[in-house]
Short mmCIF file of C-alpha atoms in Angstrom, two decimals:
data_model
loop_
_atom_site.label_atom_id
_atom_site.label_comp_id
_atom_site.label_asym_id
_atom_site.label_seq_id
_atom_site.Cartn_x
_atom_site.Cartn_y
_atom_site.Cartn_z
CA UNK A 14 -0.35 -0.21 -0.16
CA UNK A 15 0.89 2.97 -1.15
CA UNK A 16 0.30 7.04 -0.50
CA UNK A 17 0.38 9.35 -3.74
CA UNK A 18 2.38 11.99 -2.49
CA UNK A 19 5.13 10.49 -0.66
CA UNK A 20 8.02 9.27 -2.30
CA UNK A 21 8.96 12.45 -1.93
CA UNK A 22 11.50 14.01 -4.69
CA UNK A 23 13.87 11.82 -5.76
CA UNK A 24 17.15 10.76 -4.48
CA UNK A 25 20.73 13.58 -6.20
CA UNK A 26 16.95 15.40 -7.62
CA UNK A 27 16.93 13.33 -10.70
CA UNK A 28 13.86 11.68 -11.71
CA UNK A 29 13.62 7.72 -12.24
CA UNK A 30 14.19 7.16 -16.35
CA UNK A 31 11.24 6.77 -17.83
CA UNK A 32 9.12 8.98 -14.52
CA UNK A 33 9.71 12.05 -15.59
CA UNK A 34 6.29 12.58 -15.82
CA UNK A 35 4.77 11.17 -12.74
CA UNK A 36 2.95 14.41 -11.27
CA UNK A 37 1.54 15.33 -14.79
CA UNK A 38 -0.02 11.77 -14.91
CA UNK A 39 -1.31 11.51 -11.51
CA UNK A 40 -3.34 14.99 -12.39
CA UNK A 41 -4.83 13.72 -15.72
CA UNK A 42 -5.92 10.41 -13.89
CA UNK A 43 -7.11 12.58 -10.85
CA UNK A 44 -5.36 11.16 -8.27
CA UNK A 45 -5.20 13.42 -5.37
CA UNK A 46 -2.48 14.49 -2.65
CA UNK A 47 -2.44 11.46 -0.14
CA UNK A 48 -5.07 8.99 -2.10
CA UNK A 49 -4.17 6.15 -0.94
CA UNK A 50 -3.15 3.01 -3.72
CA UNK A 51 -3.27 -0.67 -2.66
CA UNK A 52 -1.00 -2.97 -5.42
CA UNK A 53 -2.06 -6.76 -5.47
CA UNK A 54 0.32 -9.31 -4.38
CA UNK A 55 1.40 -9.70 -8.09
CA UNK A 56 2.41 -5.72 -8.60
CA UNK A 57 -1.29 -4.96 -10.34
CA UNK A 58 -3.14 -2.00 -9.31
CA UNK A 59 -5.69 -1.89 -10.23
CA UNK A 60 -7.57 1.01 -11.46
CA UNK A 61 -10.65 0.63 -10.87
CA UNK A 62 -10.00 0.33 -6.51
CA UNK A 63 -8.23 3.95 -7.96
CA UNK A 64 -11.57 5.36 -9.29
CA UNK A 65 -13.74 4.41 -5.94
CA UNK A 66 -10.65 5.97 -3.70
CA UNK A 67 -10.25 9.67 -5.43
CA UNK A 68 -14.64 9.69 -5.54
CA UNK A 69 -15.78 12.19 -2.66
CA UNK A 70 -17.25 9.96 -0.61
CA UNK A 71 -14.64 8.49 0.51
CA UNK A 72 -11.97 11.47 -0.45
CA UNK A 73 -14.18 13.69 1.39
CA UNK A 74 -14.05 11.66 5.57
CA UNK A 75 -10.92 13.02 7.47
CA UNK A 76 -7.40 12.13 6.50
CA UNK A 77 -7.29 9.82 9.92
CA UNK A 78 -10.39 8.22 8.99
CA UNK A 79 -8.89 7.44 5.43
CA UNK A 80 -5.72 6.73 7.29
CA UNK A 81 -7.69 3.66 9.37
CA UNK A 82 -9.75 2.75 6.25
CA UNK A 83 -6.27 1.85 4.27
CA UNK A 84 -4.62 -0.66 5.45
CA UNK A 85 -8.72 -2.26 6.70
CA UNK A 86 -8.83 -2.98 3.16
CA UNK A 87 -5.76 -4.08 1.87
CA UNK A 88 -6.71 -7.17 4.72
CA UNK A 89 -9.85 -7.85 3.14
CA UNK A 90 -8.15 -7.58 -0.46
CA UNK A 91 -5.16 -10.13 1.40
CA UNK A 92 -8.74 -12.42 2.17
CA UNK A 93 -9.47 -12.82 -0.84
CA UNK A 94 -6.60 -13.08 -3.05
CA UNK A 95 -6.15 -16.35 -0.78
CA UNK A 96 -9.16 -17.28 -2.77
CA UNK A 97 -8.22 -16.59 -5.83
CA UNK A 98 -10.61 -13.48 -6.35
CA UNK A 99 -10.07 -10.51 -6.66
CA UNK A 100 -12.29 -7.27 -4.86
CA UNK A 101 -15.10 -7.37 -7.42
CA UNK A 102 -15.17 -10.29 -7.05
CA UNK A 103 -16.65 -10.35 -3.14
CA UNK A 104 -19.72 -12.30 -2.22
CA UNK A 105 -21.60 -12.20 0.77
CA UNK A 106 -20.63 -15.27 1.39
CA UNK A 107 -17.31 -13.78 1.46
CA UNK A 108 -18.05 -10.88 4.07
CA UNK A 109 -20.04 -13.63 5.78
CA UNK A 110 -16.49 -15.75 5.91
CA UNK A 111 -14.19 -12.28 6.34
CA UNK A 112 -17.16 -11.74 9.78
CA UNK A 113 -16.34 -14.74 11.05
CA UNK A 114 -12.89 -15.00 11.19
CA UNK A 115 -11.71 -11.94 11.77
CA UNK A 116 -14.36 -12.76 15.59
CA UNK A 117 -14.00 -16.16 15.99
CA UNK A 118 -11.30 -18.02 13.36
CA UNK A 119 -9.25 -20.29 15.73
CA UNK A 120 -6.66 -19.65 13.64
CA UNK A 121 -6.88 -15.60 14.03
CA UNK A 122 -4.40 -14.39 16.60
CA UNK A 123 -5.93 -11.80 17.29
CA UNK A 124 -9.92 -11.64 16.73
CA UNK A 125 -11.64 -8.17 17.00
CA UNK A 126 -15.19 -6.92 19.81
CA UNK A 127 -17.64 -6.00 17.86
CA UNK A 128 -17.21 -2.10 17.83
CA UNK A 129 -13.38 -2.87 15.63
CA UNK A 130 -15.84 -4.76 13.63
CA UNK A 131 -18.33 -2.06 13.11
CA UNK A 132 -15.36 -0.02 11.73
CA UNK A 133 -14.00 -2.62 9.51
CA UNK A 134 -17.85 -3.21 8.14
CA UNK A 135 -18.30 -0.30 7.56
CA UNK A 136 -14.94 1.13 5.97
CA UNK A 137 -16.04 -1.55 3.04
CA UNK A 138 -19.74 -1.37 2.87
CA UNK A 139 -18.31 2.56 1.13
CA UNK A 140 -15.88 1.55 -0.68
CA UNK A 141 -18.94 -1.09 -1.79
CA UNK A 142 -21.76 1.22 -1.93
CA UNK A 143 -19.01 3.35 -3.90
CA UNK A 144 -18.19 0.69 -6.49
CA UNK A 145 -21.57 -0.87 -6.81
CA UNK A 146 -22.45 3.10 -7.75
CA UNK A 147 -20.96 3.46 -10.57
CA UNK A 148 -21.58 -0.62 -12.26
CA UNK A 149 -18.16 -1.38 -11.18
CA UNK A 150 -19.23 -3.89 -8.78
CA UNK A 151 -23.45 -5.53 -9.33
CA UNK A 152 -24.77 -4.82 -6.13
CA UNK A 153 -23.02 -3.65 -2.89
CA UNK A 154 -22.41 -8.05 -1.14
CA UNK A 155 -21.74 -5.95 2.43
CA UNK A 156 -25.26 -6.93 4.25
CA UNK A 157 -24.69 -8.51 7.56
CA UNK A 158 -26.60 -7.04 9.83
CA UNK A 159 -24.92 -4.01 12.24
CA UNK A 160 -22.62 -6.14 15.51
CA UNK A 161 -25.56 -6.15 18.45
CA UNK A 162 -22.69 -6.51 20.61
CA UNK A 163 -20.47 -3.00 20.69
CA UNK A 164 -19.70 -1.74 24.08
CA UNK A 165 -20.59 1.33 24.00
CA UNK A 166 -18.83 4.44 26.02
CA UNK A 167 -19.66 4.40 29.96
CA UNK A 168 -19.36 8.75 30.00
CA UNK A 169 -18.98 10.26 33.18
CA UNK A 170 -19.23 14.49 33.21
CA UNK A 171 -16.40 15.97 34.48
CA UNK A 172 -17.37 19.33 37.16
CA UNK A 173 -15.04 22.39 36.37
CA UNK A 174 -14.68 22.31 39.61
CA UNK A 175 -13.48 18.61 40.00
CA UNK A 176 -11.16 18.73 36.49
CA UNK A 177 -9.66 21.24 38.32
CA UNK A 178 -8.53 19.36 41.62
CA UNK A 179 -7.12 16.67 38.91
CA UNK A 180 -5.16 19.72 37.38
CA UNK A 181 -3.90 21.58 40.22
CA UNK A 182 -3.23 17.94 42.15
CA UNK A 183 -2.57 15.44 39.33
CA UNK A 184 -0.63 18.94 36.27
CA UNK A 185 0.31 21.17 39.29
CA UNK A 186 1.97 19.91 41.97
CA UNK A 187 -0.38 21.50 44.62
CA UNK A 188 -1.78 19.22 47.06
CA UNK A 189 -5.53 19.21 47.62
CA UNK A 190 -6.02 21.78 49.96
CA UNK A 191 -4.32 23.98 47.66
CA UNK A 192 -0.89 23.69 49.33
CA UNK A 193 2.16 22.93 47.13
CA UNK A 194 3.26 19.26 47.59
CA UNK A 195 7.17 19.02 48.39
CA UNK A 196 7.16 15.56 47.38
CA UNK A 197 6.93 16.97 43.56
CA UNK A 198 8.84 16.60 41.43
CA UNK A 199 7.07 17.63 37.73
CA UNK A 200 8.99 20.47 36.44
CA UNK A 201 7.07 21.70 32.91
CA UNK A 202 3.92 23.17 35.25
CA UNK A 203 2.72 26.04 33.51
CA UNK A 204 3.05 24.09 29.94
CA UNK A 205 1.72 20.95 31.08
CA UNK A 206 -1.18 23.00 33.61
CA UNK A 207 -2.51 25.08 30.39
CA UNK A 208 -1.74 22.65 27.60
CA UNK A 209 -4.93 20.73 30.00
CA UNK A 210 -6.33 23.92 30.48
CA UNK A 211 -7.11 24.67 26.39
CA UNK A 212 -8.13 21.19 25.82
CA UNK A 213 -10.44 20.58 28.44
CA UNK A 214 -11.74 24.08 27.18
CA UNK A 215 -12.22 23.61 23.35
CA UNK A 216 -12.65 20.55 23.29
CA UNK A 217 -9.93 19.53 21.31
CA UNK A 218 -9.19 15.84 20.28
CA UNK A 219 -5.71 15.34 20.87
CA UNK A 220 -4.02 14.73 17.89
CA UNK A 221 -5.77 18.59 17.20
CA UNK A 222 -4.86 19.97 19.93
CA UNK A 223 -1.85 17.94 20.40
CA UNK A 224 -0.04 19.54 17.03
CA UNK A 225 -1.37 23.42 17.70
CA UNK A 226 1.64 25.66 16.69
CA UNK A 227 2.44 28.63 20.03
CA UNK A 228 1.83 31.00 16.25
CA UNK A 229 -1.21 29.87 16.19
CA UNK A 230 -3.01 30.24 19.65
CA UNK A 231 -5.09 33.04 19.62
CA UNK A 232 -3.71 36.75 21.25
CA UNK A 233 -4.96 37.09 24.92
CA UNK A 234 -6.18 40.17 25.66
CA UNK A 235 -9.04 40.78 28.33
CA UNK A 236 -11.17 38.83 27.15
CA UNK A 237 -13.00 35.16 29.09
CA UNK A 238 -12.82 32.74 25.01
CA UNK A 239 -10.91 33.11 22.44
CA UNK A 240 -11.37 31.60 18.80
CA UNK A 241 -8.91 29.54 16.76
CA UNK A 242 -8.17 27.34 13.68
CA UNK A 243 -7.30 23.61 13.73
CA UNK A 244 -4.78 22.98 10.82
CA UNK A 245 -6.94 20.81 7.76
CA UNK A 246 -4.17 17.90 7.91
CA UNK A 247 -5.51 17.35 11.75
CA UNK A 248 -9.39 18.41 11.67
CA UNK A 249 -11.10 16.16 12.19
CA UNK A 250 -13.58 18.06 10.26
CA UNK A 251 -12.20 20.58 7.58
CA UNK A 252 -11.87 23.95 8.22
CA UNK A 253 -12.70 23.02 12.03
CA UNK A 254 -13.02 26.60 14.19
CA UNK A 255 -12.51 25.87 18.66
CA UNK A 256 -13.12 28.47 21.46
CA UNK A 257 -10.88 28.30 24.44
CA UNK A 258 -10.94 29.79 27.28
CA UNK A 259 -7.33 30.56 27.20
CA UNK A 260 -6.52 31.81 30.75
CA UNK A 261 -2.65 33.77 31.79
CA UNK A 262 -2.11 31.72 34.97
CA UNK A 263 -2.81 28.53 35.39
CA UNK A 264 -2.10 27.35 38.66
CA UNK A 265 0.16 29.36 41.82
CA UNK A 266 2.96 27.39 41.72
CA UNK A 267 6.49 28.61 40.83
CA UNK A 268 8.20 27.00 38.36
CA UNK A 269 11.28 27.77 38.16
#
C-alpha cells in the first residue's frame, strides 16, 4: 500500500528515467495528494479501486479516517486473494466468512470485538457502495447486520471543579487542600496545565490540540473566550474552528 505524494523528490533531484512526468500523470488521472494506492501481490494496481478511492464519498472523509480505512481494505483484499478472487468478485458469503474469521477464527491470533468489526464493516460498505453506484460491481456484498455487542463508552461528565482539582494535583504539583506538594518532581507545570486548560475548555481532540503551534494560538487580551483554527491536515472536519477559555495562569506554584 502506498500514498500519493509520499515518495518525495528522487535522490539527487534526478527523476527516474521514464517517470519524469509522474506528477502530470497523477493529475491527469485525478489522483489527489495522500490518496491510498493498493497494489496486488503480483504488483498490479487496479484503476477501478483508485477510481472509488478518489470519489468524494471517500475523499471527503477526514484524513485520519482514510488512514484507518485503507489498511482495512488491504486486509480484506488479501483474504480474497488467498481465495483466488479479486476485489470486485467478493460475494455476501465472502464477507460473512471474513466476519467469522475476524471475530471468531481459531487461526486468528487477534480476534476483534464488536466495535472494531463495526468499523471494518462500515469501511467495506462504503467502498463497495461507491463501486456499486459506478457499476463496477453488480451489488454491494456487505449486507450483514451491524454487530449487536458493541460496547458503548461509559461517559461521565467532569465538572469544572473536579477538572481543576485533577489539573492542580495531577499536573500542577499541588495538594488537594491548595498547598504545594513538596514531594512533587514535575518541572513544566505551566506548560502542562496550560495545555490541559486548552484541551478541556475547547473540546479539541488529542490529534488536533497536540499539533497546535504557539503561533497558531489566539493572542490573549481581556476576553473570556478566544477563537482559533485547527490545521486542515489534522482536523476531524476541514476548517474546524475552536473556542477556548485560555487563561494567563493555571496554578500558583512556582516553576523556576
